[in-house]
Coordinates of C-alpha atoms and ligand atoms in Angstrom, one line a residue:
X1 CA -52.5 -38.1 -7.0
X2 CA -55.6 -36.5 -5.9
X3 CA -55.9 -33.0 -5.6
X4 CA -59.1 -31.3 -3.7
X5 CA -59.7 -27.9 -3.1
X6 CA -61.1 -26.4 0.4
X7 CA -62.1 -22.8 0.9
X8 CA -65.2 -21.0 1.2
X9 CA -67.4 -19.3 -1.2
X10 CA -66.1 -17.9 -3.6
X11 CA -62.9 -18.4 -3.8
X12 CA -62.5 -19.3 -6.4
X13 CA -62.6 -23.4 -6.7
X14 CA -64.7 -24.4 -9.1
X15 CA -62.9 -21.7 -11.8
X16 CA -59.1 -22.7 -10.1
X17 CA -60.5 -26.1 -10.4
X18 CA -60.8 -26.5 -13.6
X19 CA -57.9 -24.6 -15.2
X20 CA -56.0 -27.4 -12.5
X21 CA -57.5 -30.1 -13.4
X22 CA -57.1 -28.9 -18.1
X23 CA -53.4 -28.2 -17.5
X24 CA -52.8 -31.9 -15.3
X25 CA -55.1 -33.8 -17.5
X26 CA -57.0 -35.0 -14.4
X27 CA -60.7 -35.4 -14.1
X28 CA -62.8 -32.3 -12.9
X29 CA -65.0 -32.7 -9.9
X30 CA -67.6 -29.9 -8.1
X31 CA -69.4 -32.4 -5.7
X32 CA -71.5 -29.3 -5.3
X33 CA -72.6 -30.2 -8.5
X34 CA -72.9 -33.6 -7.7
X35 CA -75.4 -33.2 -5.1
X36 CA -77.3 -31.1 -7.9
X37 CA -77.2 -33.7 -10.1
X38 CA -78.5 -36.7 -7.4
X39 CA -81.4 -34.1 -6.9
X40 CA -82.1 -32.5 -9.8
X41 CA -82.9 -29.2 -8.2
X42 CA -80.2 -26.1 -7.2
X43 CA -78.8 -26.7 -4.1
X44 CA -80.8 -23.4 -2.8
X45 CA -84.3 -25.1 -3.2
X46 CA -82.4 -28.7 -1.6
X47 CA -81.8 -26.1 1.4
X48 CA -85.6 -24.7 1.3
X49 CA -87.1 -28.0 0.3
X50 CA -85.4 -30.7 2.6
X51 CA -83.3 -28.5 4.9
X52 CA -79.7 -28.2 5.2
X53 CA -78.9 -31.5 7.4
X54 CA -80.8 -33.3 4.3
X55 CA -77.8 -31.1 2.1
X56 CA -74.8 -32.2 4.1
X57 CA -76.4 -36.3 4.6
X58 CA -76.2 -36.4 1.3
X59 CA -73.2 -34.1 0.6
X60 CA -71.0 -36.7 2.9
X61 CA -71.6 -39.6 0.1
X62 CA -70.4 -37.6 -2.3
X63 CA -67.2 -37.1 -0.9
X64 CA -67.0 -40.9 0.5
X65 CA -68.1 -41.3 -3.2
X66 CA -65.2 -39.3 -5.1
X67 CA -62.4 -39.5 -2.2
X68 CA -61.9 -43.6 -3.7
X69 CA -60.6 -41.3 -6.8
X70 CA -57.0 -41.3 -8.5
X71 CA -55.7 -38.0 -10.3
X72 CA -58.9 -36.2 -9.3
X73 CA -59.3 -32.6 -8.7
X74 CA -62.1 -31.8 -6.6
X75 CA -63.8 -29.4 -5.9
X76 CA -65.6 -29.2 -2.9
X77 CA -68.4 -27.4 -1.0
X78 CA -67.9 -24.0 0.8
X79 CA -68.7 -26.0 4.1
X80 CA -66.8 -29.8 4.0
X81 CA -64.6 -28.9 5.8
X82 CA -67.1 -28.8 8.7
X83 CA -67.9 -32.4 9.4
X84 CA -64.9 -34.0 9.9
X85 CA -65.7 -37.4 8.5
X86 CA -65.3 -35.5 4.9
X87 CA -61.6 -34.0 5.7
X88 CA -60.6 -37.5 6.4
X89 CA -62.0 -39.2 3.0
X90 CA -60.9 -36.1 1.4
X91 CA -57.4 -36.6 2.8
X92 CA -56.4 -39.8 2.1
X93 CA -54.0 -40.5 -0.8
X94 CA -55.2 -37.2 -1.7
X95 CA -53.6 -33.0 -1.0
X96 CA -55.7 -31.0 0.3
X97 CA -55.8 -26.8 -0.9
X98 CA -57.2 -24.3 0.8
X99 CA -57.9 -21.4 -1.4
X100 CA -58.3 -18.3 0.4
X101 CA -60.3 -14.5 -0.3
X102 CA -61.0 -11.3 1.6
X103 CA -65.0 -10.7 2.6
X104 CA -64.9 -8.1 0.5
X105 CA -63.5 -10.3 -2.9
X106 CA -66.0 -12.7 -1.9
X107 CA -69.4 -11.3 -1.6
X108 CA -68.4 -9.3 -5.0
X109 CA -67.3 -12.1 -6.1
X110 CA -70.9 -13.6 -5.1
X111 CA -73.1 -10.9 -6.6
X112 CA -71.6 -10.8 -10.1
X113 CA -72.1 -14.9 -9.6
X114 CA -75.9 -13.8 -9.5
X115 CA -77.3 -17.4 -8.3
X116 CA -78.9 -17.1 -4.5
X117 CA -76.8 -19.0 -1.7
X118 CA -78.0 -19.6 0.7
X119 CA -76.3 -19.2 3.3
X120 CA -76.1 -15.6 2.4
X121 CA -79.7 -14.7 2.2
X122 CA -79.6 -13.1 5.7
X123 CA -79.7 -8.2 5.7
X124 CA -76.1 -8.3 6.2
X125 CA -74.2 -10.5 4.0
X126 CA -70.9 -9.0 4.7
X127 CA -70.9 -9.6 8.1
X128 CA -71.8 -13.4 7.6
X129 CA -69.5 -13.8 5.6
X130 CA -67.5 -12.4 8.1
X131 CA -68.9 -15.1 10.7
X132 CA -68.6 -18.2 9.1
X133 CA -64.7 -17.2 7.9
X134 CA -64.2 -17.0 11.8
X135 CA -66.0 -19.9 11.9
X136 CA -63.7 -21.7 9.9
X137 CA -61.1 -20.5 9.5
X138 CA -59.2 -23.7 12.3
X139 CA -60.7 -25.4 10.1
X140 CA -59.0 -24.8 6.8
X141 CA -55.7 -24.6 8.4
X142 CA -55.5 -28.1 8.4
X143 CA -55.3 -27.8 4.2
X144 CA -51.5 -28.8 3.5
X145 CA -50.8 -26.1 1.2
X146 CA -52.8 -22.5 1.0
X147 CA -53.3 -20.2 -2.5
X148 CA -54.5 -16.9 -2.4
X149 CA -56.7 -15.7 -4.6
X150 CA -57.5 -12.0 -4.2
X151 CA -56.1 -10.7 -7.2
X152 CA -54.8 -14.0 -9.1
X153 CA -57.2 -15.0 -12.7
X154 CA -58.4 -19.0 -11.9
X155 CA -55.1 -19.6 -14.6
X156 CA -53.1 -17.9 -12.6
X157 CA -53.7 -19.6 -9.7
X158 CA -54.2 -22.7 -10.9
X159 CA -49.8 -22.9 -11.5
X160 CA -49.7 -21.3 -8.7
X161 CA -51.2 -25.3 -7.1
X162 CA -49.4 -26.8 -9.3
X163 CA -45.3 -25.2 -8.5
X164 CA -46.8 -25.0 -5.0
X165 CA -47.5 -28.9 -4.8
X166 CA -44.4 -29.6 -7.7
X167 CA -46.6 -31.0 -10.1
X168 CA -45.0 -28.5 -13.3
X169 CA -42.3 -31.5 -12.6
X170 CA -42.0 -33.8 -15.5
X171 CA -43.7 -37.0 -14.7
X172 CA -43.7 -40.7 -16.0
X173 CA -45.6 -43.5 -15.4
X174 CA -44.9 -46.8 -14.9
X175 CA -47.7 -49.2 -15.5
X176 CA -47.8 -52.0 -13.5
X177 CA -51.9 -51.7 -13.3
X178 CA -53.2 -51.4 -9.3
X179 CA -49.4 -51.3 -8.4
X180 CA -49.1 -48.5 -10.9
X181 CA -46.8 -45.4 -9.8
X182 CA -45.0 -42.1 -11.2
X183 CA -41.9 -41.2 -11.4
X184 CA -41.4 -37.2 -10.2
X185 CA -37.9 -35.5 -12.7
X186 CA -37.6 -32.0 -11.6
X187 CA -34.9 -30.0 -9.9
X188 CA -34.6 -28.6 -7.1
X189 CA -37.8 -30.5 -6.1
X190 CA -36.8 -31.9 -2.7
X191 CA -38.6 -30.0 -0.9
X192 CA -41.7 -31.4 -2.5
X193 CA -40.9 -34.4 -1.1
X194 CA -42.9 -34.0 2.7
X195 CA -46.0 -33.4 0.9
X196 CA -45.5 -36.4 -1.2
X197 CA -44.9 -38.8 1.3
X198 CA -48.2 -37.2 3.6
X199 CA -50.1 -37.8 0.1
X200 CA -49.3 -42.2 1.4
X201 CA -50.9 -41.3 4.9
X202 CA -48.0 -43.5 6.4
X203 CA -48.3 -44.4 10.4
X204 CA -44.1 -44.0 10.5
X205 CA -41.9 -42.4 8.3
X206 CA -37.9 -43.8 7.9
X207 CA -36.3 -42.1 5.9
X208 CA -32.3 -44.8 5.5
X209 CA -29.7 -43.4 3.5
X210 CA -25.8 -43.2 4.5
X211 CA -23.4 -41.0 6.3
X212 CA -22.5 -39.3 2.9
X213 CA -24.9 -38.4 1.0
X214 CA -27.5 -37.8 4.1
X215 CA -24.9 -34.9 5.3
X216 CA -25.1 -33.3 2.2
X217 CA -29.4 -33.0 2.1
X218 CA -30.3 -33.6 5.6
X219 CA -31.8 -29.8 5.9
X220 CA -33.6 -30.1 3.3
X221 CA -34.8 -33.0 3.2
X222 CA -36.2 -33.2 7.3
X223 CA -37.6 -29.3 6.6
X224 CA -39.6 -30.9 4.0
X225 CA -40.9 -33.7 6.6
X226 CA -41.4 -31.1 9.4
X227 CA -42.8 -28.8 6.7
X228 CA -46.2 -31.5 7.1
X229 CA -46.0 -32.4 10.5
X230 CA -43.9 -35.8 9.1
X231 CA -40.5 -37.1 12.4
X232 CA -38.2 -39.4 10.2
X233 CA -36.7 -42.0 12.1
X234 CA -33.4 -41.4 10.0
X235 CA -31.8 -44.5 10.3
X236 CA -28.1 -44.4 8.0
X237 CA -25.6 -47.5 7.1
X238 CA -22.1 -47.0 5.9
X239 CA -21.4 -45.9 2.7
X240 CA -20.2 -48.8 0.1
X241 CA -21.0 -51.6 -1.4
X242 CA -20.0 -54.5 0.9
X243 CA -22.4 -53.0 2.8
X244 CA -25.9 -54.0 0.7
X245 CA -25.9 -57.7 2.7
X246 CA -28.0 -58.7 5.1
X247 CA -25.9 -58.0 8.5
X248 CA -27.5 -54.4 7.8
X249 CA -30.5 -56.4 6.4
X250 CA -30.9 -57.5 10.1
X251 CA -30.2 -54.6 11.2
X252 CA -32.6 -52.6 9.5
X253 CA -35.0 -54.8 10.7
X254 CA -33.9 -54.2 13.9
X255 CA -34.5 -50.5 13.9
X256 CA -37.6 -50.5 12.2
X257 CA -39.0 -53.0 14.9
X258 CA -37.4 -51.3 17.9
X259 CA -38.8 -47.5 16.8
X260 CA -43.3 -49.4 16.4
X261 CA -43.3 -49.5 12.5
X262 CA -45.9 -51.2 11.6
X263 CA -47.6 -52.4 8.5
X264 CA -48.8 -48.7 6.7
X265 CA -45.3 -47.4 7.8
X266 CA -43.5 -46.1 4.9
X267 CA -39.5 -46.4 3.9
X268 CA -37.7 -43.3 2.3
X269 CA -34.2 -44.5 0.3
X270 CA -32.5 -41.3 0.1
X271 CA -29.0 -42.2 -2.0
X272 CA -27.3 -44.5 -5.3
X273 CA -27.9 -47.9 -6.3
X274 CA -26.6 -49.8 -3.0
X275 CA -29.2 -47.7 -0.4
X276 CA -32.2 -48.0 -2.5
X277 CA -31.7 -51.5 -3.2
X278 CA -31.7 -52.6 0.6
X279 CA -34.6 -50.0 1.2
X280 CA -36.4 -51.6 -1.3
X281 CA -35.7 -55.7 -0.1
X282 CA -36.0 -54.5 3.5
X283 CA -39.9 -52.8 2.3
X284 CA -40.4 -56.0 0.9
X285 CA -40.3 -58.4 3.0
X286 CA -40.4 -56.1 6.4
X287 CA -43.5 -57.5 8.1
X288 CA -44.2 -59.4 4.8
X289 CA -44.1 -56.0 2.6
X290 CA -44.4 -52.1 3.5
X291 CA -44.3 -49.2 1.0
X292 CA -41.2 -47.4 0.1
X293 CA -40.1 -44.5 -1.8
X294 CA -37.2 -43.7 -3.8
X295 CA -35.3 -40.6 -3.7
X296 CA -32.1 -41.7 -6.2
X297 CA -29.4 -39.6 -6.4
X298 CA -26.4 -40.8 -8.3
X299 CA -27.7 -40.2 -12.1
X300 CA -27.8 -44.7 -12.3
X301 CA -29.8 -45.1 -10.1
X302 CA -31.7 -42.2 -10.9
X303 CA -32.1 -43.4 -14.6
X304 CA -32.1 -47.5 -13.7
X305 CA -31.6 -49.4 -10.3
X306 CA -34.5 -47.1 -8.7
X307 CA -37.1 -47.9 -11.5
X308 CA -38.5 -51.6 -12.1
X309 CA -39.0 -52.8 -9.1
X310 CA -35.8 -54.8 -8.8
X311 CA -34.6 -55.4 -5.5
X312 CA -31.5 -57.2 -3.1
X313 CA -28.6 -57.6 -1.3
X314 CA -25.1 -59.4 -2.2
X315 CA -24.2 -63.0 -0.7
X316 CA -20.4 -64.0 0.4
X317 CA -21.0 -66.6 -3.1
X318 CA -22.3 -63.8 -5.3
X319 CA -24.1 -60.0 -5.8
X320 CA -27.5 -59.3 -6.2
X321 CA -28.6 -63.1 -5.2
X322 CA -30.9 -62.5 -2.4
X323 CA -33.7 -60.5 -3.6
X324 CA -37.4 -59.4 -4.9
X325 CA -39.5 -58.3 -7.9
X326 CA -41.3 -55.5 -5.7
X327 CA -42.2 -51.7 -6.4
X328 CA -42.0 -48.6 -5.2
X329 CA -44.9 -46.6 -4.5
X330 CA -43.1 -43.3 -6.0
X331 CA -40.1 -42.8 -8.0
X332 CA -38.4 -38.9 -6.8
X333 CA -35.6 -37.4 -8.8
X334 CA -34.1 -33.9 -8.0
X335 CA -31.7 -33.9 -10.6
X336 CA -30.0 -31.3 -8.4
X337 CA -28.7 -33.6 -6.4
X338 CA -26.4 -34.7 -9.2
X339 CA -24.3 -31.7 -8.3
X340 CA -22.7 -33.3 -5.7
X341 CA -21.7 -36.9 -7.1
X342 CA -18.4 -37.5 -8.4
X343 CA -17.9 -37.0 -12.2
X344 CA -16.7 -40.8 -12.0
X345 CA -20.0 -42.2 -10.9
X346 CA -22.1 -39.1 -13.3
X347 CA -19.8 -40.8 -16.3
X348 CA -21.2 -43.7 -15.2
X349 CA -24.6 -43.4 -14.4
X350 CA -24.0 -41.6 -18.2
X351 CA -23.5 -45.8 -19.6
X352 CA -27.1 -47.2 -18.2
X353 CA -28.4 -43.5 -20.6
X354 CA -26.1 -45.1 -23.5
X355 CA -27.6 -48.5 -23.4
X356 CA -31.7 -46.8 -23.3
X357 CA -29.7 -45.3 -26.5
X358 CA -28.6 -48.5 -28.1
X359 CA -31.2 -50.5 -27.2
X360 CA -34.2 -48.5 -27.8
X361 CA -33.9 -45.1 -29.0
X362 CA -31.8 -43.5 -31.8
X363 CA -32.7 -40.3 -31.8
X364 CA -31.2 -39.9 -27.9
X365 CA -28.6 -41.9 -29.0
X366 CA -28.1 -38.6 -31.2
X367 CA -28.8 -36.1 -28.4
X368 CA -26.1 -38.0 -26.3
X369 CA -23.9 -37.0 -28.9
X370 CA -25.1 -33.5 -29.9
X371 CA -25.8 -32.0 -26.0
X372 CA -22.9 -33.8 -24.6
X373 CA -22.0 -29.7 -23.4
X374 CA -24.9 -28.7 -22.0
X375 CA -25.6 -32.4 -20.8
X376 CA -22.4 -32.2 -19.0
X377 CA -23.2 -28.5 -17.7
X378 CA -26.8 -29.8 -15.8
X379 CA -28.6 -27.9 -18.6
X380 CA -32.5 -28.7 -19.7
X381 CA -31.1 -31.8 -21.8
X382 CA -30.1 -33.3 -19.0
X383 CA -33.5 -33.7 -17.5
X384 CA -34.3 -34.5 -21.1
X385 CA -32.2 -37.2 -21.3
X386 CA -33.5 -38.3 -17.7
X387 CA -37.1 -38.4 -18.3
X388 CA -36.2 -40.9 -21.6
X389 CA -33.9 -42.9 -20.5
X390 CA -36.7 -43.9 -17.5
X391 CA -39.7 -44.2 -20.3
X392 CA -38.1 -46.5 -21.9
X393 CA -37.1 -48.3 -18.2
X394 CA -40.9 -48.2 -17.1
X395 CA -42.0 -49.1 -21.0
X396 CA -40.0 -52.5 -21.2
X397 CA -41.0 -53.4 -17.4
X398 CA -44.8 -52.1 -17.6
X399 CA -44.2 -55.5 -20.0
X400 CA -42.3 -57.7 -18.4
X401 CA -42.0 -57.1 -14.9
X402 CA -40.4 -60.1 -13.9
X403 CA -37.9 -60.5 -17.0
X404 CA -39.9 -63.4 -18.7
X405 CA -38.2 -62.3 -22.1
X406 CA -38.7 -58.9 -23.1
X407 CA -37.1 -56.8 -20.2
X408 CA -33.6 -58.9 -20.9
X409 CA -32.7 -56.5 -23.5
X410 CA -31.9 -54.1 -20.6
X411 CA -29.2 -56.3 -19.9
X412 CA -26.9 -54.8 -23.1
X413 CA -23.6 -54.9 -21.7
X414 CA -24.0 -56.7 -18.6
X415 CA -23.1 -59.9 -18.8
X416 CA -19.5 -58.9 -19.9
X417 CA -19.5 -55.7 -18.0
X418 CA -20.3 -58.3 -14.7
X419 CA -18.1 -60.7 -15.5
X420 CA -15.8 -58.1 -15.2
X421 CA -16.7 -56.6 -12.0
X422 CA -16.8 -60.1 -10.5
X423 CA -13.3 -61.2 -11.8
X424 CA -12.2 -57.4 -10.2
X425 CA -13.5 -57.9 -6.9
X426 CA -15.7 -54.8 -7.7
X427 CA -13.6 -52.3 -6.1
X428 CA -11.5 -51.1 -9.4
X429 CA -14.7 -50.7 -11.8
X430 CA -17.8 -48.7 -11.3
X431 CA -20.7 -50.3 -13.1
X432 CA -21.4 -48.2 -15.7
X433 CA -17.3 -48.5 -16.3
X434 CA -17.7 -52.5 -16.6
X435 CA -20.9 -52.4 -18.4
X436 CA -19.5 -49.7 -21.4
X437 CA -16.3 -52.3 -22.0
X438 CA -19.4 -54.6 -22.2
X439 CA -21.5 -52.9 -24.3
X440 CA -18.4 -52.2 -27.0
X441 CA -17.5 -55.8 -26.9
X442 CA -21.0 -56.6 -27.6
X443 CA -21.2 -54.1 -30.9
X444 CA -18.0 -56.4 -31.7
X445 CA -19.8 -59.6 -31.0
X446 CA -22.7 -58.3 -33.6
X447 CA -20.0 -57.5 -36.2
X448 CA -18.3 -60.7 -36.0
X449 CA -21.5 -62.2 -36.2
X450 CA -22.8 -60.2 -39.1
X451 CA -25.4 -58.6 -37.0
X452 CA -24.6 -55.1 -37.1
X453 CA -22.0 -52.9 -39.7
X454 CA -19.1 -52.2 -38.3
X455 CA -19.1 -48.2 -38.3
X456 CA -22.4 -48.7 -37.0
X457 CA -21.0 -50.3 -33.8
X458 CA -17.8 -47.6 -34.9
X459 CA -20.1 -45.4 -33.7
X460 CA -21.0 -46.6 -30.0
X461 CA -17.3 -47.2 -28.8
X462 CA -17.4 -43.8 -30.0
X463 CA -19.7 -41.9 -27.8
X464 CA -19.0 -44.3 -25.0
X465 CA -15.4 -42.6 -25.1
X466 CA -17.0 -38.6 -25.7
X467 CA -18.4 -39.5 -21.9
X468 CA -15.2 -40.6 -20.5
X469 CA -16.0 -44.5 -19.8
X470 CA -13.5 -47.2 -21.0
X471 CA -14.2 -49.1 -24.2
X472 CA -12.4 -52.2 -24.3
X473 CA -11.6 -55.2 -22.4
X474 CA -8.0 -54.9 -20.2
X475 CA -5.1 -56.6 -21.2
X476 CA -4.8 -57.9 -17.6
X477 CA -8.1 -60.0 -17.7
X478 CA -8.2 -63.3 -18.5
X479 CA -10.6 -64.7 -21.1
X480 CA -11.3 -68.1 -19.6
X481 CA -11.7 -66.2 -16.3
X482 CA -13.9 -63.8 -17.7
X483 CA -15.8 -66.6 -19.2
X484 CA -16.2 -68.9 -16.0
X485 CA -17.4 -65.7 -14.5
X486 CA -20.1 -64.9 -16.9
X487 CA -21.3 -68.6 -17.4
X488 CA -22.0 -68.5 -13.2
X489 CA -23.6 -65.5 -13.3
X490 CA -27.7 -65.6 -12.5
X491 CA -28.5 -64.6 -15.8
X492 CA -27.0 -67.1 -17.6
X493 CA -29.1 -70.5 -18.4
X494 CA -27.6 -73.8 -17.6
X495 CA -23.8 -72.4 -18.8
X496 CA -25.4 -71.0 -21.6
X497 CA -24.6 -67.5 -22.8
X498 CA -27.0 -65.6 -23.9
X499 CA -26.3 -62.0 -25.3
X500 CA -28.4 -58.8 -26.1
X501 CA -26.6 -57.7 -29.4
X502 CA -27.4 -54.2 -31.3
X503 CA -28.6 -55.2 -34.9
X504 CA -28.5 -50.7 -35.3
X505 CA -28.3 -47.9 -32.9
X506 CA -32.4 -48.4 -31.4
X507 CA -32.6 -52.0 -32.1
X508 CA -31.4 -55.3 -30.2
X509 CA -31.8 -59.0 -30.7
X510 CA -31.5 -61.8 -28.4
X511 CA -28.7 -64.8 -29.7
X512 CA -28.9 -67.5 -27.2
X513 CA -25.8 -70.1 -26.8
X514 CA -23.1 -67.7 -28.5
X515 CA -19.9 -69.9 -28.9
X516 CA -17.9 -70.0 -26.8
X517 CA -15.0 -69.7 -29.0
X518 CA -16.2 -66.5 -30.9
X519 CA -16.9 -64.9 -27.3
X520 CA -13.3 -65.6 -26.4
X521 CA -12.4 -64.1 -29.7
X522 CA -14.0 -60.8 -28.8
X523 CA -12.1 -60.9 -25.0
X524 CA -9.0 -60.7 -26.5
X525 CA -7.9 -59.2 -29.8
X526 CA -9.0 -55.9 -29.1
X527 CA -12.9 -54.0 -29.6
X528 CA -13.6 -52.6 -33.0
Ligands
NAD1 N1 -32.5 -52.5 -8.9 C1 -31.9 -52.5 -9.7 O1 -32.1 -52.7 -10.8 C2 -29.9 -52.1 -10.5 C3 -29.9 -51.7 -11.5 C4 -28.1 -51.4 -11.5 C5 -27.5 -51.2 -10.5 N2 -28.0 -51.8 -9.5 C6 -27.4 -51.6 -8.2 O2 -27.2 -50.4 -7.6 C7 -25.8 -49.8 -6.7 C8 -25.4 -49.4 -7.7 O3 -25.5 -47.7 -7.6 P1 -24.6 -46.8 -8.0 O4 -23.7 -46.6 -8.4 O5 -26.1 -45.9 -7.3 O6 -23.4 -46.6 -6.7 P2 -23.9 -46.3 -4.4 O7 -25.2 -46.2 -4.2 O8 -22.8 -46.9 -4.2 O9 -23.5 -44.5 -5.0 C9 -22.4 -44.3 -5.1 C10 -21.2 -43.6 -4.0 O10 -21.7 -42.1 -4.9 C11 -21.8 -41.4 -3.5 N3 -23.1 -40.3 -3.6 C12 -24.8 -40.9 -3.7 N4 -25.6 -39.8 -4.1 C13 -24.6 -38.7 -4.2 C14 -25.1 -37.1 -4.1 N5 -25.8 -36.8 -5.0 N6 -23.8 -36.7 -3.9 C15 -22.7 -36.8 -3.8 N7 -22.0 -38.4 -3.5 C16 -23.0 -38.7 -3.3 C17 -22.6 -42.4 -3.0 O11 -22.6 -42.7 -1.3 C18 -22.0 -43.6 -3.2 O12 -20.5 -43.5 -2.2 C19 -25.2 -51.6 -7.1 O13 -25.1 -52.4 -5.7 C20 -26.0 -52.5 -8.2 O14 -25.8 -53.8 -8.0 C21 -29.8 -51.4 -8.9

């Protein structure tokens, strides 16, 4: 994100901008200073020697250059706003913040500063300030947000801007060069979604959701969009995994076409993994690909499906068989949405977090054990573990976007988990529940293969049970059926079954072509 500070002279653009860039770790640019640097003389002298027109054209050139920057705080000269090309350039992928101050305070600050301000080199400077302010006020009103700097320090103003823009929330970056994107994680931040969407300057926005989620969050979301003059096309599909299919994909294409969506439009997915997967798939194929933002509202979607760019729909012959790799432009996580999520869904999402602990972070695993109460009470630990999970997934995806190697470790627990979902027709176990059984079974397999110590494996089973998740392969499931289902899974290669097996808590390895006899033993004998 780029933050552009607008406002009259003496409103604190430079001092606030410096504080803001320090706090955010963004680069700081002051367009006036750049002009002075280029010309090798102060602005007052440029005005005197070369005139205002010369200054304004140089300023426009510099504004155009800095507008291309990402992650920067840009303090602009007081008159930048008068030129509509400047405003357009700065607003591209940026948020305009107007700093306001009373004329008397402006005058005092300018006098204290000492330096000469060409525009105030008049007999009655206060009158001049009032006149110029009145002339520019409507221009400043084009800003996305405004902050009154009359009686606050630059540090306080910087903090207010961060709060207003939701930049005090946690942030994780998925580093994929020119396709990198941020994951924003915070509590009660839905109100900032409009602003975050506006940043992309889309020609049109569609909010794709289902009745269950939309009925709870529509007021907050639509209000946030309206605040930034976005009037989203709301498109709802029925709630359920069975609607993540081609029929509803076609329905979505049709709605977008009818509403005139073009290649600069943007889709916003509001919901769990089902909504995220189908929206991502539609976005990646509509007109050869348009941008989309993920607003995941289930724990599973927040820590797993919304991050990493796997999109897709189901086919009658197999789940998630049709899909693309396509990264979102932003993942926007408001953990408060989890308060309305049914408990069973919440626990199901915890399975994926346990998975991250086992595959790469023993400390996360320990936190899940130690901070259970705070996590279930939606305390600070919940934000912490969601952020850590996103960091782990972001790191893996950054290194191996298309699952050529490393990314496969994210499938820990999933080989058996998927098989359980398949043989039970996807309606008996939630995804996380099936994965939990799979994680404990894989740990058991690792013990039998002498890869992991039994005591360590026992800790995985204990943690799974601590979060009300099933740990044992149900007796009524036929091991032969489960093995057949594993063999036709899209991750199986030529009938050979590969497993992600834990070596210790925090480290896994991929074991290729595991002996089917051993798999059967594990599936039959009750794990650990
Ligand atoms: N793309 C990936 O990388 C990836 C990874 C894992 C899973 N998935 C996919 O994700 C899907 C499962 O996602 P899920 O577990 O989020 O299920 P889901 O999307 O079906 O959501 C579960 C239920 O919770 C409801 N819900 C969602 N948010 C709510 C909220 N805040 N308050 C109240 N109710 C809410 C939904 O309407 C639904 O009824 C599967 O289709 C799976 O294939 C994809």
